[in-house]
Amino acid sequence: MFVPREECFVAVLKVKDEIMQSGREYLRQQGFTEILPVILSPITDPLHHDTFDGTVSFYGHPYQLTKSMILHKQIALRTLPRIYCFSPNVRMESAERAGLGRYLAEFVQLDLEARDASREEIMQIGEGLVVHVIATVINRCPAELSRLGRELSVPKTPFPRITFCEAKERFGQTLDDSLSASLSAPTWLIDFPRSVREFYDREDPQRPDILLDMDLIYPEGYGEALSGGEREHTLLRILRRLEQDALDKDKFFQYLAVAAAGIPPSAGFGIGIERLTRFVCGLDQIEQARLFPKTPGKIGAV
Ligand code: ASN
């Protein structure tokens, strides 16, 4: 049956709305409070891969567009024990990433953080969130899913796990893509080495150089869904990790001042809304998952 493109797009937007509403429902039930996003700040996630910086002059001081709200999430936990946010992120990735079909220069992540949580606890929340969202979409959007020709099933918990080391042995350098293509259910990729991740993910005190972090990988080649972990929170550890990553401490002085006053231990993650929409709807390209997409390397989009 021929389905006009516009009709498909309406279905995608309805599903996305349900994803966001059901995500909110679930997190409220779990005791999380929604906070508003930070878009402009002197500090943001340095990320571990190259992106062009979105820097704006604010009365002569460099302020950056948010790449992720991780540092603000940690600071926010000084006030509330469990927080989440629909956080717009700007990451001007290099043009080569366009072909992968899962990068947008502007995207939204559902970003959450819980005080005193372990990686285990936050992975359970991640599984609960994904299961609740998928079950709700199946229940409330049957017409939209059938218009998109998407057959979905609710994944069984606990999700399988594979360590970074095992995945690298099996799949080599293109690990995310090949692992995802080999899967038939969402799977955790855990225990990344320190050298490939950001300074704020906590190093396992029992296994130096291995982090207490994780990604969730979608099946069917849809790639990475979320990333997160336990966090470094003491000033001493944060300073050491910045040094190991050769990052300029002065650029983080506001964050370091709060860390000196005390950042609570925590764990959290961020799950990309457009990637989740792409997976749930079974879309070829990420730009089909939102209005006004900006794809790396392409200019002129509004
Ligand atoms: N939101 C992610 C986290 O909580 C960080 C990121 O997106 N770079 O770990």
PDB file of C-alpha atoms and ligand atoms in Angstrom:
ATOM      1  CA  MET A   1       0.000   0.000   0.000  1.00  0.00           C
ATOM      2  CA  PHE A   2       1.315   3.468  -0.908  1.00  0.00           C
ATOM      3  CA  VAL A   3       1.547   5.768   2.109  1.00  0.00           C
ATOM      4  CA  PRO A   4       2.304   9.471   1.415  1.00  0.00           C
ATOM      5  CA  ARG A   5       5.476  10.803   3.083  1.00  0.00           C
ATOM      6  CA  GLU A   6       3.536  13.450   5.029  1.00  0.00           C
ATOM      7  CA  GLU A   7       1.296  10.806   6.548  1.00  0.00           C
ATOM      8  CA  CYS A   8       4.349   8.862   7.716  1.00  0.00           C
ATOM      9  CA  PHE A   9       5.851  12.014   9.194  1.00  0.00           C
ATOM     10  CA  VAL A  10       2.672  12.778  11.136  1.00  0.00           C
ATOM     11  CA  ALA A  11       2.839   9.229  12.541  1.00  0.00           C
ATOM     12  CA  VAL A  12       6.501   9.741  13.560  1.00  0.00           C
ATOM     13  CA  LEU A  13       5.699  12.993  15.372  1.00  0.00           C
ATOM     14  CA  LYS A  14       2.781  11.370  17.220  1.00  0.00           C
ATOM     15  CA  VAL A  15       4.998   8.479  18.314  1.00  0.00           C
ATOM     16  CA  LYS A  16       7.697  10.921  19.443  1.00  0.00           C
ATOM     17  CA  ASP A  17       5.140  12.807  21.534  1.00  0.00           C
ATOM     18  CA  GLU A  18       4.121   9.522  23.188  1.00  0.00           C
ATOM     19  CA  ILE A  19       7.783   8.650  23.803  1.00  0.00           C
ATOM     20  CA  MET A  20       8.304  11.949  25.629  1.00  0.00           C
ATOM     21  CA  GLN A  21       5.058  11.762  27.622  1.00  0.00           C
ATOM     22  CA  SER A  22       5.606   8.147  28.674  1.00  0.00           C
ATOM     23  CA  GLY A  23       9.227   8.916  29.597  1.00  0.00           C
ATOM     24  CA  ARG A  24       7.966  11.684  31.878  1.00  0.00           C
ATOM     25  CA  GLU A  25       5.339   9.369  33.415  1.00  0.00           C
ATOM     26  CA  TYR A  26       7.907   6.701  34.180  1.00  0.00           C
ATOM     27  CA  LEU A  27      10.480   9.038  35.701  1.00  0.00           C
ATOM     28  CA  ARG A  28       7.875  10.756  37.886  1.00  0.00           C
ATOM     29  CA  GLN A  29       6.841   7.358  39.213  1.00  0.00           C
ATOM     30  CA  GLN A  30      10.491   6.704  40.042  1.00  0.00           C
ATOM     31  CA  GLY A  31      10.740   9.914  42.093  1.00  0.00           C
ATOM     32  CA  PHE A  32      12.507  12.109  39.528  1.00  0.00           C
ATOM     33  CA  THR A  33      11.802  15.849  39.219  1.00  0.00           C
ATOM     34  CA  GLU A  34      12.002  17.559  35.836  1.00  0.00           C
ATOM     35  CA  ILE A  35      14.328  20.560  35.623  1.00  0.00           C
ATOM     36  CA  LEU A  36      14.695  23.077  32.794  1.00  0.00           C
ATOM     37  CA  PRO A  37      17.585  22.784  30.356  1.00  0.00           C
ATOM     38  CA  VAL A  38      20.749  24.878  30.297  1.00  0.00           C
ATOM     39  CA  ILE A  39      21.551  26.066  26.782  1.00  0.00           C
ATOM     40  CA  LEU A  40      24.367  28.557  27.383  1.00  0.00           C
ATOM     41  CA  SER A  41      27.109  28.265  29.992  1.00  0.00           C
ATOM     42  CA  PRO A  42      30.841  28.868  30.528  1.00  0.00           C
ATOM     43  CA  ILE A  43      31.119  25.082  31.190  1.00  0.00           C
ATOM     44  CA  THR A  44      29.900  22.104  29.205  1.00  0.00           C
ATOM     45  CA  ASP A  45      30.816  18.497  28.460  1.00  0.00           C
ATOM     46  CA  PRO A  46      34.268  18.475  26.788  1.00  0.00           C
ATOM     47  CA  LEU A  47      33.299  15.211  24.972  1.00  0.00           C
ATOM     48  CA  HIS A  48      35.919  12.691  23.980  1.00  0.00           C
ATOM     49  CA  HIS A  49      35.650  13.167  20.242  1.00  0.00           C
ATOM     50  CA  ASP A  50      36.148  16.272  18.106  1.00  0.00           C
ATOM     51  CA  THR A  51      33.251  18.632  17.484  1.00  0.00           C
ATOM     52  CA  PHE A  52      33.363  22.295  16.481  1.00  0.00           C
ATOM     53  CA  ASP A  53      32.676  24.470  19.515  1.00  0.00           C
ATOM     54  CA  GLY A  54      29.549  26.590  19.566  1.00  0.00           C
ATOM     55  CA  THR A  55      30.945  29.569  21.496  1.00  0.00           C
ATOM     56  CA  VAL A  56      29.108  32.835  22.004  1.00  0.00           C
ATOM     57  CA  SER A  57      30.555  36.000  23.482  1.00  0.00           C
ATOM     58  CA  PHE A  58      28.569  36.970  26.582  1.00  0.00           C
ATOM     59  CA  TYR A  59      29.769  40.447  27.661  1.00  0.00           C
ATOM     60  CA  GLY A  60      33.173  39.473  26.331  1.00  0.00           C
ATOM     61  CA  HIS A  61      33.262  36.085  28.130  1.00  0.00           C
ATOM     62  CA  PRO A  62      33.158  32.829  26.143  1.00  0.00           C
ATOM     63  CA  TYR A  63      29.931  30.901  26.786  1.00  0.00           C
ATOM     64  CA  GLN A  64      29.330  27.575  25.058  1.00  0.00           C
ATOM     65  CA  LEU A  65      26.219  25.961  23.646  1.00  0.00           C
ATOM     66  CA  THR A  66      25.499  22.833  25.687  1.00  0.00           C
ATOM     67  CA  LYS A  67      27.050  19.600  24.364  1.00  0.00           C
ATOM     68  CA  SER A  68      25.559  17.695  27.290  1.00  0.00           C
ATOM     69  CA  MET A  69      24.273  18.787  30.684  1.00  0.00           C
ATOM     70  CA  ILE A  70      26.379  16.290  32.652  1.00  0.00           C
ATOM     71  CA  LEU A  71      28.212  18.888  34.773  1.00  0.00           C
ATOM     72  CA  HIS A  72      24.994  20.777  35.541  1.00  0.00           C
ATOM     73  CA  LYS A  73      23.234  17.499  36.393  1.00  0.00           C
ATOM     74  CA  GLN A  74      25.863  16.781  39.051  1.00  0.00           C
ATOM     75  CA  ILE A  75      25.553  20.302  40.467  1.00  0.00           C
ATOM     76  CA  ALA A  76      21.720  20.120  40.423  1.00  0.00           C
ATOM     77  CA  LEU A  77      21.877  17.079  42.734  1.00  0.00           C
ATOM     78  CA  ARG A  78      22.966  19.424  45.524  1.00  0.00           C
ATOM     79  CA  THR A  79      19.316  20.484  45.631  1.00  0.00           C
ATOM     80  CA  LEU A  80      17.165  17.508  44.526  1.00  0.00           C
ATOM     81  CA  PRO A  81      17.949  13.767  44.869  1.00  0.00           C
ATOM     82  CA  ARG A  82      16.733  12.653  41.394  1.00  0.00           C
ATOM     83  CA  ILE A  83      16.477  14.948  38.390  1.00  0.00           C
ATOM     84  CA  TYR A  84      15.812  14.715  34.656  1.00  0.00           C
ATOM     85  CA  CYS A  85      15.657  17.120  31.792  1.00  0.00           C
ATOM     86  CA  PHE A  86      14.816  17.157  28.073  1.00  0.00           C
ATOM     87  CA  SER A  87      18.116  18.727  27.214  1.00  0.00           C
ATOM     88  CA  PRO A  88      18.844  20.272  23.792  1.00  0.00           C
ATOM     89  CA  ASN A  89      22.456  19.574  22.804  1.00  0.00           C
ATOM     90  CA  VAL A  90      24.485  21.173  20.011  1.00  0.00           C
ATOM     91  CA  ARG A  91      27.340  19.061  18.664  1.00  0.00           C
ATOM     92  CA  MET A  92      28.728  20.241  15.355  1.00  0.00           C
ATOM     93  CA  GLU A  93      30.198  16.910  14.272  1.00  0.00           C
ATOM     94  CA  SER A  94      32.500  16.551  11.267  1.00  0.00           C
ATOM     95  CA  ALA A  95      30.845  16.023   7.872  1.00  0.00           C
ATOM     96  CA  GLU A  96      32.023  12.357   7.636  1.00  0.00           C
ATOM     97  CA  ARG A  97      29.535  11.401  10.338  1.00  0.00           C
ATOM     98  CA  ALA A  98      26.566  12.352   8.144  1.00  0.00           C
ATOM     99  CA  GLY A  99      26.602   9.011   6.297  1.00  0.00           C
ATOM    100  CA  LEU A 100      26.066   6.994   9.481  1.00  0.00           C
ATOM    101  CA  GLY A 101      22.408   8.103   9.670  1.00  0.00           C
ATOM    102  CA  ARG A 102      22.397   8.678  13.426  1.00  0.00           C
ATOM    103  CA  TYR A 103      24.041  12.065  14.007  1.00  0.00           C
ATOM    104  CA  LEU A 104      22.332  15.428  14.252  1.00  0.00           C
ATOM    105  CA  ALA A 105      24.124  18.698  15.019  1.00  0.00           C
ATOM    106  CA  GLU A 106      21.152  19.660  17.220  1.00  0.00           C
ATOM    107  CA  PHE A 107      19.355  16.950  19.172  1.00  0.00           C
ATOM    108  CA  VAL A 108      17.574  16.363  22.484  1.00  0.00           C
ATOM    109  CA  GLN A 109      18.509  13.884  25.144  1.00  0.00           C
ATOM    110  CA  LEU A 110      16.411  12.798  28.064  1.00  0.00           C
ATOM    111  CA  ASP A 111      19.170  13.274  30.595  1.00  0.00           C
ATOM    112  CA  LEU A 112      18.822  12.051  34.176  1.00  0.00           C
ATOM    113  CA  GLU A 113      20.932  11.719  37.311  1.00  0.00           C
ATOM    114  CA  ALA A 114      20.304  10.157  40.739  1.00  0.00           C
ATOM    115  CA  ARG A 115      22.146  10.963  43.964  1.00  0.00           C
ATOM    116  CA  ASP A 116      23.913   7.996  45.655  1.00  0.00           C
ATOM    117  CA  ALA A 117      22.891   5.625  42.838  1.00  0.00           C
ATOM    118  CA  SER A 118      25.141   2.793  41.648  1.00  0.00           C
ATOM    119  CA  ARG A 119      25.605   1.789  38.007  1.00  0.00           C
ATOM    120  CA  GLU A 120      23.447  -1.286  38.696  1.00  0.00           C
ATOM    121  CA  GLU A 121      20.562   0.862  39.974  1.00  0.00           C
ATOM    122  CA  ILE A 122      20.744   3.302  37.096  1.00  0.00           C
ATOM    123  CA  MET A 123      20.855   0.455  34.546  1.00  0.00           C
ATOM    124  CA  GLN A 124      17.624  -0.879  36.079  1.00  0.00           C
ATOM    125  CA  ILE A 125      16.050   2.555  35.633  1.00  0.00           C
ATOM    126  CA  GLY A 126      17.288   2.587  32.025  1.00  0.00           C
ATOM    127  CA  GLU A 127      15.698  -0.809  31.358  1.00  0.00           C
ATOM    128  CA  GLY A 128      12.458   0.245  33.071  1.00  0.00           C
ATOM    129  CA  LEU A 129      12.322   3.446  31.027  1.00  0.00           C
ATOM    130  CA  VAL A 130      12.910   1.737  27.660  1.00  0.00           C
ATOM    131  CA  VAL A 131      10.397  -1.030  28.459  1.00  0.00           C
ATOM    132  CA  HIS A 132       7.745   1.451  29.644  1.00  0.00           C
ATOM    133  CA  VAL A 133       8.181   3.694  26.588  1.00  0.00           C
ATOM    134  CA  ILE A 134       8.031   0.818  24.085  1.00  0.00           C
ATOM    135  CA  ALA A 135       5.052  -0.840  25.813  1.00  0.00           C
ATOM    136  CA  THR A 136       3.185   2.491  25.903  1.00  0.00           C
ATOM    137  CA  VAL A 137       3.836   3.219  22.219  1.00  0.00           C
ATOM    138  CA  ILE A 138       2.651  -0.293  21.260  1.00  0.00           C
ATOM    139  CA  ASN A 139      -0.463   0.239  23.357  1.00  0.00           C
ATOM    140  CA  ARG A 140      -1.328   3.834  22.410  1.00  0.00           C
ATOM    141  CA  CYS A 141      -0.005   4.157  18.843  1.00  0.00           C
ATOM    142  CA  PRO A 142      -1.046   0.988  16.957  1.00  0.00           C
ATOM    143  CA  ALA A 143      -2.332   2.956  13.935  1.00  0.00           C
ATOM    144  CA  GLU A 144       0.902   4.983  13.675  1.00  0.00           C
ATOM    145  CA  LEU A 145       3.119   1.883  13.957  1.00  0.00           C
ATOM    146  CA  SER A 146       1.134   0.068  11.277  1.00  0.00           C
ATOM    147  CA  ARG A 147       1.307   3.144   8.981  1.00  0.00           C
ATOM    148  CA  LEU A 148       5.096   3.031   9.412  1.00  0.00           C
ATOM    149  CA  GLY A 149       5.156  -0.752   8.859  1.00  0.00           C
ATOM    150  CA  ARG A 150       6.955  -1.211  12.187  1.00  0.00           C
ATOM    151  CA  GLU A 151       6.556  -4.367  14.232  1.00  0.00           C
ATOM    152  CA  LEU A 152       7.838  -3.830  17.740  1.00  0.00           C
ATOM    153  CA  SER A 153       8.029  -6.052  20.768  1.00  0.00           C
ATOM    154  CA  VAL A 154       8.680  -5.159  24.392  1.00  0.00           C
ATOM    155  CA  PRO A 155      12.242  -6.234  25.252  1.00  0.00           C
ATOM    156  CA  LYS A 156      12.700  -8.754  28.074  1.00  0.00           C
ATOM    157  CA  THR A 157      14.608  -7.710  31.190  1.00  0.00           C
ATOM    158  CA  PRO A 158      17.334  -7.908  32.348  1.00  0.00           C
ATOM    159  CA  PHE A 159      18.914  -6.819  29.035  1.00  0.00           C
ATOM    160  CA  PRO A 160      21.996  -8.846  28.028  1.00  0.00           C
ATOM    161  CA  ARG A 161      25.448  -7.365  28.727  1.00  0.00           C
ATOM    162  CA  ILE A 162      28.796  -7.446  26.983  1.00  0.00           C
ATOM    163  CA  THR A 163      32.014  -5.781  28.120  1.00  0.00           C
ATOM    164  CA  PHE A 164      33.881  -3.332  25.885  1.00  0.00           C
ATOM    165  CA  CYS A 165      36.837  -5.713  25.879  1.00  0.00           C
ATOM    166  CA  GLU A 166      34.766  -8.721  24.703  1.00  0.00           C
ATOM    167  CA  ALA A 167      32.998  -6.611  22.060  1.00  0.00           C
ATOM    168  CA  LYS A 168      36.322  -5.319  20.742  1.00  0.00           C
ATOM    169  CA  GLU A 169      37.677  -8.854  20.418  1.00  0.00           C
ATOM    170  CA  ARG A 170      34.585  -9.964  18.500  1.00  0.00           C
ATOM    171  CA  PHE A 171      33.933  -6.898  16.364  1.00  0.00           C
ATOM    172  CA  GLY A 172      37.201  -4.890  16.141  1.00  0.00           C
ATOM    173  CA  GLN A 173      37.270  -1.129  15.632  1.00  0.00           C
ATOM    174  CA  THR A 174      33.729  -0.641  14.242  1.00  0.00           C
ATOM    175  CA  LEU A 175      32.409  -2.179  17.409  1.00  0.00           C
ATOM    176  CA  ASP A 176      29.231  -0.096  17.933  1.00  0.00           C
ATOM    177  CA  ASP A 177      27.925  -0.657  14.400  1.00  0.00           C
ATOM    178  CA  SER A 178      28.851  -4.332  14.082  1.00  0.00           C
ATOM    179  CA  LEU A 179      27.643  -5.160  17.591  1.00  0.00           C
ATOM    180  CA  SER A 180      24.324  -3.402  16.930  1.00  0.00           C
ATOM    181  CA  ALA A 181      23.863  -5.177  13.585  1.00  0.00           C
ATOM    182  CA  SER A 182      24.401  -8.549  15.320  1.00  0.00           C
ATOM    183  CA  LEU A 183      21.783  -7.967  18.057  1.00  0.00           C
ATOM    184  CA  SER A 184      18.100  -8.838  18.219  1.00  0.00           C
ATOM    185  CA  ALA A 185      17.420  -7.047  21.536  1.00  0.00           C
ATOM    186  CA  PRO A 186      18.783  -3.941  23.322  1.00  0.00           C
ATOM    187  CA  THR A 187      22.098  -4.843  24.987  1.00  0.00           C
ATOM    188  CA  TRP A 188      24.371  -3.121  27.493  1.00  0.00           C
ATOM    189  CA  LEU A 189      27.968  -2.423  26.542  1.00  0.00           C
ATOM    190  CA  ILE A 190      29.833  -1.934  29.839  1.00  0.00           C
ATOM    191  CA  ASP A 191      33.281  -1.284  31.335  1.00  0.00           C
ATOM    192  CA  PHE A 192      34.814   1.139  28.842  1.00  0.00           C
ATOM    193  CA  PRO A 193      38.537   1.854  29.251  1.00  0.00           C
ATOM    194  CA  ARG A 194      39.367   5.288  30.653  1.00  0.00           C
ATOM    195  CA  SER A 195      41.193   6.311  27.475  1.00  0.00           C
ATOM    196  CA  VAL A 196      38.025   6.293  25.327  1.00  0.00           C
ATOM    197  CA  ARG A 197      35.626   8.134  27.655  1.00  0.00           C
ATOM    198  CA  GLU A 198      35.128  11.470  29.378  1.00  0.00           C
ATOM    199  CA  PHE A 199      36.774  12.539  32.650  1.00  0.00           C
ATOM    200  CA  TYR A 200      33.544  12.516  34.669  1.00  0.00           C
ATOM    201  CA  ASP A 201      32.750   8.777  34.381  1.00  0.00           C
ATOM    202  CA  ARG A 202      33.997   7.045  37.514  1.00  0.00           C
ATOM    203  CA  GLU A 203      37.029   4.792  37.425  1.00  0.00           C
ATOM    204  CA  ASP A 204      36.429   1.447  39.162  1.00  0.00           C
ATOM    205  CA  PRO A 205      38.461   1.583  42.394  1.00  0.00           C
ATOM    206  CA  GLN A 206      39.039  -2.215  42.086  1.00  0.00           C
ATOM    207  CA  ARG A 207      40.082  -2.145  38.402  1.00  0.00           C
ATOM    208  CA  PRO A 208      42.215   0.895  37.502  1.00  0.00           C
ATOM    209  CA  ASP A 209      41.652   2.218  33.958  1.00  0.00           C
ATOM    210  CA  ILE A 210      38.201   0.562  33.711  1.00  0.00           C
ATOM    211  CA  LEU A 211      35.177   2.805  34.158  1.00  0.00           C
ATOM    212  CA  LEU A 212      31.883   2.090  35.922  1.00  0.00           C
ATOM    213  CA  ASP A 213      29.965   3.233  32.861  1.00  0.00           C
ATOM    214  CA  MET A 214      27.757   1.855  30.096  1.00  0.00           C
ATOM    215  CA  ASP A 215      26.121   2.403  26.725  1.00  0.00           C
ATOM    216  CA  LEU A 216      22.873   0.817  25.657  1.00  0.00           C
ATOM    217  CA  ILE A 217      23.040  -0.489  22.095  1.00  0.00           C
ATOM    218  CA  TYR A 218      19.907  -0.915  19.967  1.00  0.00           C
ATOM    219  CA  PRO A 219      19.502  -4.064  17.881  1.00  0.00           C
ATOM    220  CA  GLU A 220      19.048  -4.211  14.058  1.00  0.00           C
ATOM    221  CA  GLY A 221      21.944  -1.824  13.369  1.00  0.00           C
ATOM    222  CA  TYR A 222      20.322   1.250  14.982  1.00  0.00           C
ATOM    223  CA  GLY A 223      23.480   1.842  17.057  1.00  0.00           C
ATOM    224  CA  GLU A 224      23.964   3.591  20.394  1.00  0.00           C
ATOM    225  CA  ALA A 225      20.867   4.518  22.411  1.00  0.00           C
ATOM    226  CA  LEU A 226      22.245   5.985  25.615  1.00  0.00           C
ATOM    227  CA  SER A 227      25.412   6.488  27.566  1.00  0.00           C
ATOM    228  CA  GLY A 228      26.065   7.071  31.227  1.00  0.00           C
ATOM    229  CA  GLY A 229      27.632   5.681  34.375  1.00  0.00           C
ATOM    230  CA  GLU A 230      28.713   6.419  37.907  1.00  0.00           C
ATOM    231  CA  ARG A 231      30.526   9.739  38.280  1.00  0.00           C
ATOM    232  CA  GLU A 232      33.732  11.062  39.744  1.00  0.00           C
ATOM    233  CA  HIS A 233      32.633  13.500  42.459  1.00  0.00           C
ATOM    234  CA  THR A 234      35.571  14.300  44.749  1.00  0.00           C
ATOM    235  CA  LEU A 235      37.717  17.321  43.878  1.00  0.00           C
ATOM    236  CA  LEU A 236      40.899  15.260  44.031  1.00  0.00           C
ATOM    237  CA  ARG A 237      39.663  12.590  41.603  1.00  0.00           C
ATOM    238  CA  ILE A 238      38.161  15.157  39.221  1.00  0.00           C
ATOM    239  CA  LEU A 239      41.459  17.084  39.121  1.00  0.00           C
ATOM    240  CA  ARG A 240      43.388  13.876  38.454  1.00  0.00           C
ATOM    241  CA  ARG A 241      41.083  12.872  35.590  1.00  0.00           C
ATOM    242  CA  LEU A 242      41.274  16.347  34.004  1.00  0.00           C
ATOM    243  CA  GLU A 243      45.054  16.101  34.181  1.00  0.00           C
ATOM    244  CA  GLN A 244      45.112  12.584  32.664  1.00  0.00           C
ATOM    245  CA  ASP A 245      42.976  13.853  29.760  1.00  0.00           C
ATOM    246  CA  ALA A 246      45.234  16.929  29.348  1.00  0.00           C
ATOM    247  CA  LEU A 247      42.218  19.229  29.814  1.00  0.00           C
ATOM    248  CA  ASP A 248      42.731  22.841  30.880  1.00  0.00           C
ATOM    249  CA  LYS A 249      41.591  23.126  34.529  1.00  0.00           C
ATOM    250  CA  ASP A 250      40.968  26.850  34.156  1.00  0.00           C
ATOM    251  CA  LYS A 251      38.154  26.159  31.696  1.00  0.00           C
ATOM    252  CA  PHE A 252      36.280  24.265  34.427  1.00  0.00           C
ATOM    253  CA  PHE A 253      36.915  26.609  37.349  1.00  0.00           C
ATOM    254  CA  GLN A 254      33.219  27.191  38.154  1.00  0.00           C
ATOM    255  CA  TYR A 255      32.646  23.412  38.222  1.00  0.00           C
ATOM    256  CA  LEU A 256      35.773  22.857  40.325  1.00  0.00           C
ATOM    257  CA  ALA A 257      34.618  25.500  42.824  1.00  0.00           C
ATOM    258  CA  VAL A 258      31.344  23.576  43.319  1.00  0.00           C
ATOM    259  CA  ALA A 259      33.253  20.285  43.556  1.00  0.00           C
ATOM    260  CA  ALA A 260      35.384  21.848  46.322  1.00  0.00           C
ATOM    261  CA  ALA A 261      32.169  22.708  48.194  1.00  0.00           C
ATOM    262  CA  GLY A 262      30.863  19.156  47.599  1.00  0.00           C
ATOM    263  CA  ILE A 263      29.200  17.335  44.701  1.00  0.00           C
ATOM    264  CA  PRO A 264      27.184  14.267  45.784  1.00  0.00           C
ATOM    265  CA  PRO A 265      28.075  10.792  44.481  1.00  0.00           C
ATOM    266  CA  SER A 266      25.716   9.861  41.641  1.00  0.00           C
ATOM    267  CA  ALA A 267      25.010   7.862  38.512  1.00  0.00           C
ATOM    268  CA  GLY A 268      22.944   8.774  35.482  1.00  0.00           C
ATOM    269  CA  PHE A 269      22.588   8.618  31.720  1.00  0.00           C
ATOM    270  CA  GLY A 270      21.220  10.446  28.717  1.00  0.00           C
ATOM    271  CA  ILE A 271      19.080   8.786  26.053  1.00  0.00           C
ATOM    272  CA  GLY A 272      18.738  10.487  22.668  1.00  0.00           C
ATOM    273  CA  ILE A 273      15.110  11.254  21.819  1.00  0.00           C
ATOM    274  CA  GLU A 274      15.571  11.311  18.028  1.00  0.00           C
ATOM    275  CA  ARG A 275      17.522   8.020  18.116  1.00  0.00           C
ATOM    276  CA  LEU A 276      14.835   6.416  20.263  1.00  0.00           C
ATOM    277  CA  THR A 277      12.187   7.705  17.839  1.00  0.00           C
ATOM    278  CA  ARG A 278      14.202   6.351  14.900  1.00  0.00           C
ATOM    279  CA  PHE A 279      14.427   2.919  16.534  1.00  0.00           C
ATOM    280  CA  VAL A 280      10.782   2.763  17.676  1.00  0.00           C
ATOM    281  CA  CYS A 281       9.531   3.892  14.246  1.00  0.00           C
ATOM    282  CA  GLY A 282      12.092   1.831  12.272  1.00  0.00           C
ATOM    283  CA  LEU A 283      13.388   4.843  10.276  1.00  0.00           C
ATOM    284  CA  ASP A 284      16.363   4.715   7.880  1.00  0.00           C
ATOM    285  CA  GLN A 285      17.828   8.097   8.783  1.00  0.00           C
ATOM    286  CA  ILE A 286      17.840  10.137  11.979  1.00  0.00           C
ATOM    287  CA  GLU A 287      16.699  13.278  10.151  1.00  0.00           C
ATOM    288  CA  GLN A 288      13.332  11.570   9.604  1.00  0.00           C
ATOM    289  CA  ALA A 289      12.866  11.602  13.389  1.00  0.00           C
ATOM    290  CA  ARG A 290      12.416  15.348  13.973  1.00  0.00           C
ATOM    291  CA  LEU A 291      11.297  18.633  12.466  1.00  0.00           C
ATOM    292  CA  PHE A 292      14.048  21.058  11.392  1.00  0.00           C
ATOM    293  CA  PRO A 293      16.929  18.538  11.425  1.00  0.00           C
ATOM    294  CA  LYS A 294      20.527  19.733  11.052  1.00  0.00           C
ATOM    295  CA  THR A 295      22.681  16.973   9.631  1.00  0.00           C
ATOM    296  CA  PRO A 296      26.485  17.189   9.971  1.00  0.00           C
ATOM    297  CA  GLY A 297      28.072  18.627   6.857  1.00  0.00           C
ATOM    298  CA  LYS A 298      24.819  20.000   5.386  1.00  0.00           C
ATOM    299  CA  ILE A 299      24.132  23.706   5.587  1.00  0.00           C
ATOM    300  CA  GLY A 300      20.996  25.663   4.769  1.00  0.00           C
ATOM    301  CA  ALA A 301      18.477  23.797   6.945  1.00  0.00           C
ATOM    302  CA  VAL A 302      16.233  26.047   9.016  1.00  0.00           C
TER     303      VAL A 302
HETATM  304  N1  ASN B   1      24.338  12.457  28.990  1.00  0.00           N
HETATM  305  C1  ASN B   1      25.502  11.614  29.066  1.00  0.00           C
HETATM  306  C2  ASN B   1      25.652  11.114  30.490  1.00  0.00           C
HETATM  307  O1  ASN B   1      24.808  11.364  31.324  1.00  0.00           O
HETATM  308  C3  ASN B   1      26.749  12.331  28.637  1.00  0.00           C
HETATM  309  C4  ASN B   1      26.795  12.656  27.166  1.00  0.00           C
HETATM  310  O2  ASN B   1      25.808  12.727  26.485  1.00  0.00           O
HETATM  311  N2  ASN B   1      27.982  12.914  26.654  1.00  0.00           N
HETATM  312  O3  ASN B   1      26.608  10.403  30.753  1.00  0.00           O
END
